[in-house]
Amino acid sequence: MIYKVPVIPGDGIGPEIIAEGKKVLEAAAEKHGFGIEWIEYPLGADHYLRTGELVSEETLKELGRYRAIYLGAIGDPRVKPGVLEKGILLAMRFYFDQYINLRPVKLLEGVWTPLRDKGPKDIDFVVVRENTEDFYIGQGGRARSGRSHANLEVKRALYNVKFGLDIDSDSDEIAYQIGMVSREGCTRVIKYAFDLAMQRRKHVSSVDKANVLSDIYGFWREIFEDVRKGYPEVTTDFNFVDAITMWFVKNPEWFDVVVAPNMFGDIITDLGAMIQGGLGLAPGANLNPEGTSMFEPIHGSAPKYRGMNKINPIATIWAGAMLLEHLGEKQAARDIVKAIELNLREGKVRTYDLGGSSTTSDVGDEIARLVRSV
Ligand code: IPM
Ligand code: MN
C-alpha cells in the first residue's frame, strides 16, 4: 500500500519542521509495511511574491483528489498580514469544507506546564473548533468615508480645541465585519464533538458568548441543546468564552471535549497550547471526514527562526501522526505518539523551547529512531 500525500511546507520554519515530520512518518511507514509518496506543492510567500498567485483553482482541484494534506506553516513578514493566511490557509479550509478543527490539549509526561500543581492527568482534553463559519467568513467593509457635513467647520474647530484632533471629512469613517453560523454548520461540528466524547470520558463543554452576542451564539447554544438530546449518556456544560479561559487555567481537569465556534476556538487553543507545554507541542487537524483533510501544527511560521534548525518539530510530527490515523494507519500513528512521549520523558534531546539545546533535526532523528524501537 502506498499513500499519496500532498505536502505544503509553506513559509518561515515550515520547510524545516515538515522535513522532520516526513522523516518520522517514513520511519513509521517502513516499520508497518506501507509507503508514502509525497507530492510537494511550493505554496506560500515565495511563490506569491514571484508569481502573484496565492493558490489557483486548478491546484485546489488537484489537492482535492487526496484524503489528507500535510501542511507546515503559512505567513511571511514581506507580505501584508492576512493576504497569505486568508488567501492560502483559510482558502483551503473553506474550499475543502474542513468543518472540524481538532486540537488535542494533552500534557505529556516530562513536559513543564506553567500551571502549578497540575500534571498530565489533569490536562487531557480536545478542543473541537468549528472551522468554516463565524467571523471567519470574510464579510465586512468600510463605510462613511469622505462624507461631508453641514457643520464640518464647526466640528473641526470644536474638536481641535477640545481634543487637539485634526478633523477631516473621513473622521466619521467606520469598519465592520459580520459573523454568521448556520444550522447545518453548528449541527455537524457539535455532533462530531459528542461522537468524540462517546469514545472518551463522555463530557462535552460548549463555548459561546450567548449573554452578549445572543443572536449568533444563542443559536449555537440552541443547536447544542438539540444535539445533546441524542446523547443521554454524555454530560455537558456551557461556558462563556471569557470564563472558560479562567477554567482552563484553574481547573483544566474538568474538560474532556470542548466545542467552540471558530473565533473563540482560535483564541482558546493558543491558551490550550501553553498549558500543554507550549506552541511547539500543539498539533491540529482540519477535518472533512467525507473529503480532503489537512494536518498542521497550530503554531505559525515563526519567520525569525527560519533556517536556524532551532524550532521544535514535535507539533508537526504529532500532526503527522493524526494524518496517519486519519488514513487508517492507527498502529503507526500510536507508535509516533509513543515515540514523542518517550523522547519527552527522557528529556535528553530537546529544542530550546523545552530547555534543551538540540536542533530541529536532532529531535526528528531521535523520534524516528524511537518509532523504530517502540
Ligand atoms: C490558526 C491560525 C489561523 C486562524 C490564522 C493564521 C488564519 O491562527 O490556525 O489558529 O486564525 O485560524
Ligand atoms: Mn490561531
Coordinates of C-alpha atoms and ligand atoms in Angstrom, one line a residue:
M1 CA 0.0 0.0 0.0
I2 CA 1.4 3.4 -1.0
Y3 CA -0.4 6.6 0.2
K4 CA 0.0 9.7 -1.9
V5 CA 0.1 12.7 0.3
P6 CA 0.4 16.3 -0.9
V7 CA 2.7 18.3 1.3
I8 CA 2.9 22.1 1.6
P9 CA 6.0 23.1 3.6
G10 CA 5.0 26.8 3.3
D11 CA 6.8 29.7 4.9
G12 CA 9.3 30.5 7.6
I13 CA 10.2 27.5 9.6
G14 CA 7.6 25.4 7.7
P15 CA 10.1 23.5 5.5
E16 CA 12.3 22.6 8.4
I17 CA 9.5 21.2 10.6
I18 CA 7.9 19.4 7.6
A19 CA 11.2 17.7 6.8
E20 CA 11.3 16.2 10.3
G21 CA 7.6 15.2 10.1
K22 CA 8.3 13.4 6.8
K23 CA 11.3 11.7 8.3
V24 CA 9.3 10.3 11.3
L25 CA 6.2 9.3 9.2
E26 CA 8.5 7.5 6.8
A27 CA 10.1 5.6 9.7
A28 CA 6.6 4.6 10.9
A29 CA 5.6 3.6 7.4
E30 CA 8.6 1.4 6.8
K31 CA 8.0 -0.3 10.2
H32 CA 4.4 -1.0 9.4
G33 CA 4.8 -2.1 5.8
F34 CA 3.3 0.7 3.9
G35 CA 4.7 3.5 1.8
I36 CA 4.1 7.3 1.5
E37 CA 4.7 9.2 -1.7
W38 CA 4.9 12.9 -1.0
I39 CA 3.7 15.3 -3.6
E40 CA 5.3 18.7 -3.0
Y41 CA 3.3 21.9 -3.5
P42 CA 5.5 25.0 -3.1
L43 CA 2.7 27.4 -2.0
G44 CA 3.4 30.3 0.3
A45 CA 5.2 33.7 0.3
D46 CA 8.0 32.9 -2.2
H47 CA 5.5 31.5 -4.7
Y48 CA 3.2 34.5 -4.2
L49 CA 6.0 37.1 -4.5
R50 CA 7.3 35.5 -7.6
T51 CA 4.0 34.8 -9.4
G52 CA 1.3 36.9 -7.7
E53 CA -0.6 33.7 -7.2
L54 CA -1.9 32.5 -3.8
V55 CA -3.4 29.2 -4.7
S56 CA -5.1 28.5 -8.0
E57 CA -8.4 26.8 -8.6
E58 CA -6.5 24.2 -10.5
T59 CA -4.2 23.4 -7.6
L60 CA -7.2 23.2 -5.2
K61 CA -8.9 20.8 -7.6
E62 CA -5.8 18.7 -7.7
L63 CA -5.4 18.7 -3.9
G64 CA -9.0 17.6 -3.7
R65 CA -8.1 14.3 -5.2
Y66 CA -6.4 13.3 -1.9
R67 CA -7.7 12.5 1.5
A68 CA -5.0 14.2 3.6
I69 CA -2.7 17.2 3.1
Y70 CA 0.4 17.8 5.3
L71 CA 1.0 21.5 5.9
G72 CA 3.9 23.3 7.6
A73 CA 3.0 27.0 8.2
I74 CA 1.8 30.0 6.2
G75 CA 2.8 33.6 6.9
D76 CA 5.6 35.9 6.0
P77 CA 6.5 39.4 7.1
R78 CA 7.2 40.5 3.5
V79 CA 3.5 40.2 2.8
K80 CA 0.8 42.3 4.5
P81 CA -0.9 40.3 7.3
G82 CA -4.0 38.4 6.1
V83 CA -3.0 38.0 2.5
L84 CA -1.4 34.6 2.7
E85 CA -3.4 33.5 5.7
K86 CA -6.7 34.2 4.1
G87 CA -5.5 33.5 0.5
I88 CA -4.0 30.1 1.2
L89 CA -4.7 28.6 4.6
L90 CA -8.3 29.8 5.1
A91 CA -8.9 29.3 1.3
M92 CA -8.0 25.6 1.7
R93 CA -10.0 25.1 4.9
F94 CA -13.0 26.7 3.2
Y95 CA -12.6 25.1 -0.2
F96 CA -12.4 21.6 1.2
D97 CA -15.1 22.4 3.8
Q98 CA -12.9 21.2 6.6
Y99 CA -15.5 21.9 9.2
I100 CA -13.7 20.5 12.2
N101 CA -10.6 21.8 13.6
L102 CA -9.4 19.2 16.0
R103 CA -6.9 20.4 18.6
P104 CA -5.8 18.0 21.3
V105 CA -4.6 19.7 24.5
K106 CA -2.6 17.0 26.3
L107 CA 0.3 17.5 28.7
L108 CA 2.7 14.7 28.2
E109 CA 5.0 13.2 30.9
G110 CA 8.2 15.1 31.4
V111 CA 6.9 18.4 30.0
W112 CA 6.7 21.5 32.1
T113 CA 3.4 23.3 32.3
P114 CA 3.1 26.9 33.6
L115 CA 0.1 25.6 35.7
R116 CA 1.5 24.9 39.2
D117 CA 0.1 21.7 40.8
K118 CA -1.3 20.4 37.5
G119 CA 0.1 17.3 35.7
P120 CA -0.6 15.0 32.8
K121 CA -3.6 13.5 34.5
D122 CA -5.2 17.0 34.8
I123 CA -4.5 18.3 31.3
D124 CA -6.0 16.0 28.7
F125 CA -8.9 17.3 26.6
V126 CA -9.7 18.0 23.0
V127 CA -10.9 21.3 21.5
V128 CA -13.3 20.8 18.5
R129 CA -13.2 24.2 16.8
E130 CA -15.7 25.0 14.1
N131 CA -13.7 25.8 11.1
T132 CA -15.8 27.3 8.3
E133 CA -18.1 30.0 9.7
D134 CA -18.4 32.7 12.4
F135 CA -16.3 35.8 11.9
Y136 CA -14.0 33.9 9.5
I137 CA -16.4 34.2 6.5
G138 CA -14.7 37.4 5.3
Q139 CA -17.8 39.5 5.1
G140 CA -17.3 43.1 6.1
G141 CA -16.4 46.5 4.8
R142 CA -15.9 50.2 5.5
A143 CA -18.3 53.0 5.2
R144 CA -18.9 56.7 5.8
S145 CA -15.6 57.9 4.5
G146 CA -15.4 61.2 2.7
R147 CA -18.8 62.3 4.0
S148 CA -19.3 65.9 4.1
H149 CA -21.2 67.6 6.9
A150 CA -23.2 70.8 7.0
N151 CA -21.4 71.6 10.3
L152 CA -17.9 70.2 9.5
E153 CA -16.3 73.6 10.1
V154 CA -17.9 73.9 13.5
K155 CA -17.0 70.3 14.4
R156 CA -13.4 70.9 13.2
A157 CA -12.9 74.0 15.3
L158 CA -14.5 72.4 18.4
Y159 CA -12.5 69.1 18.2
N160 CA -9.3 71.0 17.6
V161 CA -9.8 72.9 20.8
K162 CA -11.2 70.1 22.9
F163 CA -9.1 67.1 21.9
G164 CA -6.3 68.6 19.8
L165 CA -7.7 66.5 16.9
D166 CA -7.5 67.4 13.3
I167 CA -10.9 66.6 11.9
D168 CA -11.2 65.9 8.2
S169 CA -14.0 64.6 6.1
D170 CA -13.0 61.0 7.0
S171 CA -13.5 61.4 10.7
D172 CA -16.8 59.5 10.6
E173 CA -15.4 56.5 8.9
I174 CA -16.4 53.1 10.2
A175 CA -15.4 49.5 9.7
Y176 CA -17.5 46.4 10.3
Q177 CA -17.3 42.7 10.0
I178 CA -20.1 40.2 10.4
G179 CA -20.1 36.7 11.7
M180 CA -22.6 34.0 10.8
V181 CA -23.3 30.5 11.9
S182 CA -25.7 28.1 10.1
R183 CA -27.9 25.3 11.5
E184 CA -26.0 22.8 9.3
G185 CA -22.6 24.2 10.3
C186 CA -23.3 24.1 14.1
T187 CA -25.1 20.8 14.0
R188 CA -22.3 18.9 12.2
V189 CA -19.5 20.2 14.4
I190 CA -21.4 19.7 17.7
K191 CA -22.4 16.2 16.7
Y192 CA -18.8 15.4 15.9
A193 CA -17.9 16.6 19.4
F194 CA -20.5 14.4 21.0
D195 CA -19.4 11.4 19.0
L196 CA -15.8 12.0 20.1
A197 CA -16.9 12.3 23.7
M198 CA -18.6 8.9 23.5
Q199 CA -15.1 7.4 22.8
R200 CA -13.6 9.4 25.7
R201 CA -14.8 10.5 29.1
K202 CA -18.3 11.4 27.9
H203 CA -18.4 15.1 28.7
V204 CA -18.9 18.0 26.3
S205 CA -18.3 21.6 27.1
S206 CA -19.9 24.3 24.9
V207 CA -18.2 27.7 24.4
D208 CA -20.1 30.8 23.4
K209 CA -20.9 34.3 24.4
A210 CA -24.7 34.0 24.3
N211 CA -25.0 36.6 27.0
V212 CA -24.0 39.4 24.7
L213 CA -23.9 38.1 21.1
S214 CA -27.2 36.4 21.6
D215 CA -28.3 36.2 18.0
I216 CA -25.4 34.2 16.7
Y217 CA -24.4 32.3 19.9
G218 CA -27.9 31.9 21.3
F219 CA -28.5 30.0 18.0
W220 CA -25.3 27.9 18.6
R221 CA -26.5 27.1 22.2
E222 CA -30.0 26.1 21.0
I223 CA -28.5 23.7 18.5
F224 CA -26.1 22.3 21.2
E225 CA -29.2 21.6 23.3
D226 CA -30.9 19.9 20.4
V227 CA -27.9 17.7 19.6
R228 CA -27.3 16.7 23.2
K229 CA -30.8 15.1 23.4
G230 CA -29.4 12.4 21.2
Y231 CA -26.6 11.6 23.7
P232 CA -28.2 10.9 27.0
E233 CA -25.0 9.3 28.4
V234 CA -23.0 12.5 27.8
T235 CA -22.8 15.2 30.5
T236 CA -22.5 18.8 29.4
D237 CA -21.8 22.3 30.5
F238 CA -22.0 25.8 29.0
N239 CA -19.2 28.3 29.2
F240 CA -18.9 31.8 28.2
V241 CA -15.7 32.3 26.4
D242 CA -14.2 34.7 28.9
A243 CA -15.0 32.3 31.8
I244 CA -13.5 29.3 30.0
T245 CA -10.1 30.9 29.8
M246 CA -10.2 31.1 33.5
W247 CA -11.2 27.5 34.0
F248 CA -8.6 26.3 31.5
V249 CA -6.0 27.7 33.9
K250 CA -7.7 26.9 37.2
N251 CA -9.4 23.5 36.6
P252 CA -8.3 22.0 33.3
E253 CA -9.2 18.6 34.6
W254 CA -12.9 19.4 34.2
F255 CA -12.6 19.2 30.4
D256 CA -12.9 16.3 28.1
V257 CA -14.3 17.6 24.7
V258 CA -14.7 21.3 24.3
V259 CA -16.7 22.5 21.3
A260 CA -16.3 26.2 20.2
P261 CA -17.3 28.5 17.3
N262 CA -14.4 29.4 15.0
M263 CA -13.0 32.6 16.5
F264 CA -13.3 31.6 20.2
G265 CA -11.8 28.2 19.2
D266 CA -8.9 30.0 17.7
I267 CA -8.3 32.1 20.8
I268 CA -8.7 29.4 23.5
T269 CA -6.5 26.9 21.6
D270 CA -3.4 29.2 22.0
L271 CA -4.1 29.1 25.7
G272 CA -4.6 25.4 25.4
A273 CA -1.2 25.1 23.7
M274 CA 0.5 26.9 26.5
I275 CA -0.9 24.7 29.3
Q276 CA 0.2 21.6 27.4
G277 CA 3.8 22.9 27.4
G278 CA 3.9 25.4 24.6
L279 CA 3.2 26.0 20.9
G280 CA 5.9 23.7 19.9
L281 CA 3.9 20.8 21.2
A282 CA 0.4 21.5 19.9
P283 CA -0.9 19.7 16.8
G284 CA -4.0 20.3 14.8
A285 CA -6.2 18.7 12.2
N286 CA -8.6 20.4 9.8
L287 CA -11.1 17.6 9.0
N288 CA -13.7 17.0 6.4
P289 CA -14.5 13.3 7.3
E290 CA -16.1 12.9 3.8
G291 CA -13.4 14.8 1.8
T292 CA -9.9 16.2 1.9
S293 CA -8.5 16.9 5.4
M294 CA -5.4 18.9 6.3
F295 CA -2.9 18.4 9.2
E296 CA -0.7 21.1 10.6
P297 CA 0.9 22.4 13.8
I298 CA -1.3 25.1 15.4
H299 CA 1.7 27.5 15.6
G300 CA 2.7 29.9 12.8
S301 CA 5.7 30.2 10.6
A302 CA 8.0 31.9 13.2
P303 CA 9.9 33.8 10.5
K304 CA 12.6 35.0 12.8
Y305 CA 13.8 31.4 13.3
R306 CA 13.7 30.5 9.7
G307 CA 16.7 28.4 8.5
M308 CA 18.2 28.1 12.0
N309 CA 17.4 24.5 12.7
K310 CA 16.2 25.6 16.1
I311 CA 12.5 25.3 16.3
N312 CA 10.6 22.4 17.9
P313 CA 9.3 20.0 15.3
I314 CA 7.1 17.9 17.7
A315 CA 3.8 19.7 16.9
T316 CA 4.3 18.9 13.2
I317 CA 5.3 15.4 13.9
W318 CA 2.3 14.9 16.1
A319 CA 0.1 16.4 13.4
G320 CA 1.6 13.8 11.1
A321 CA 0.5 11.1 13.5
M322 CA -3.0 12.4 13.3
L323 CA -2.7 12.3 9.5
L324 CA -1.7 8.6 9.5
E325 CA -4.5 7.8 12.0
H326 CA -7.0 9.6 9.6
L327 CA -5.7 7.4 6.8
G328 CA -6.4 4.3 8.9
E329 CA -2.8 3.6 9.9
K330 CA -3.7 3.5 13.6
Q331 CA -0.8 1.5 14.9
A332 CA 1.7 3.7 13.1
A333 CA 0.1 6.7 14.5
R334 CA 0.2 5.3 18.0
D335 CA 3.9 4.5 17.6
I336 CA 4.7 8.0 16.7
V337 CA 2.8 9.4 19.7
K338 CA 4.5 6.9 21.9
A339 CA 7.9 7.9 20.5
I340 CA 7.1 11.6 21.2
E341 CA 6.2 10.6 24.7
L342 CA 9.4 8.7 25.2
N343 CA 11.5 11.5 23.8
L344 CA 9.9 14.0 26.1
R345 CA 10.1 11.7 29.2
E346 CA 13.8 11.0 28.6
G347 CA 14.3 14.7 28.1
K348 CA 17.8 14.4 26.6
V349 CA 17.1 15.5 23.0
R350 CA 15.1 18.7 23.3
T351 CA 14.9 22.0 21.5
Y352 CA 15.5 25.3 23.2
D353 CA 11.8 26.0 24.0
L354 CA 11.8 22.9 26.3
G355 CA 15.1 24.0 27.9
G356 CA 17.3 21.9 25.7
S357 CA 20.0 22.7 23.1
S358 CA 19.3 20.1 20.4
T359 CA 18.4 21.1 16.9
T360 CA 15.2 20.6 14.9
S361 CA 16.8 17.7 13.0
D362 CA 18.3 16.1 16.1
V363 CA 14.8 15.9 17.5
G364 CA 13.4 14.5 14.3
D365 CA 16.2 11.9 14.1
E366 CA 15.6 10.9 17.7
I367 CA 11.9 10.5 17.3
A368 CA 12.3 8.5 14.1
R369 CA 14.8 6.2 16.0
L370 CA 12.3 5.8 18.8
V371 CA 9.5 5.0 16.4
R372 CA 11.6 2.0 15.1
S373 CA 12.2 0.8 18.6
V374 CA 8.8 1.1 20.4
Ligands
IPM1 C1 -4.7 29.2 13.5 C2 -4.2 30.5 13.0 C3 -5.1 30.9 11.8 C4 -6.5 31.0 12.3 C5 -4.6 32.2 11.1 C6 -3.2 32.1 10.7 C7 -5.5 32.5 9.9 O1 -4.2 31.4 14.0 O2 -4.7 28.2 12.7 O3 -5.1 29.1 14.6 O4 -6.9 32.1 12.8 O5 -7.3 30.1 12.2
MN2 MN -4.7 30.6 16.0

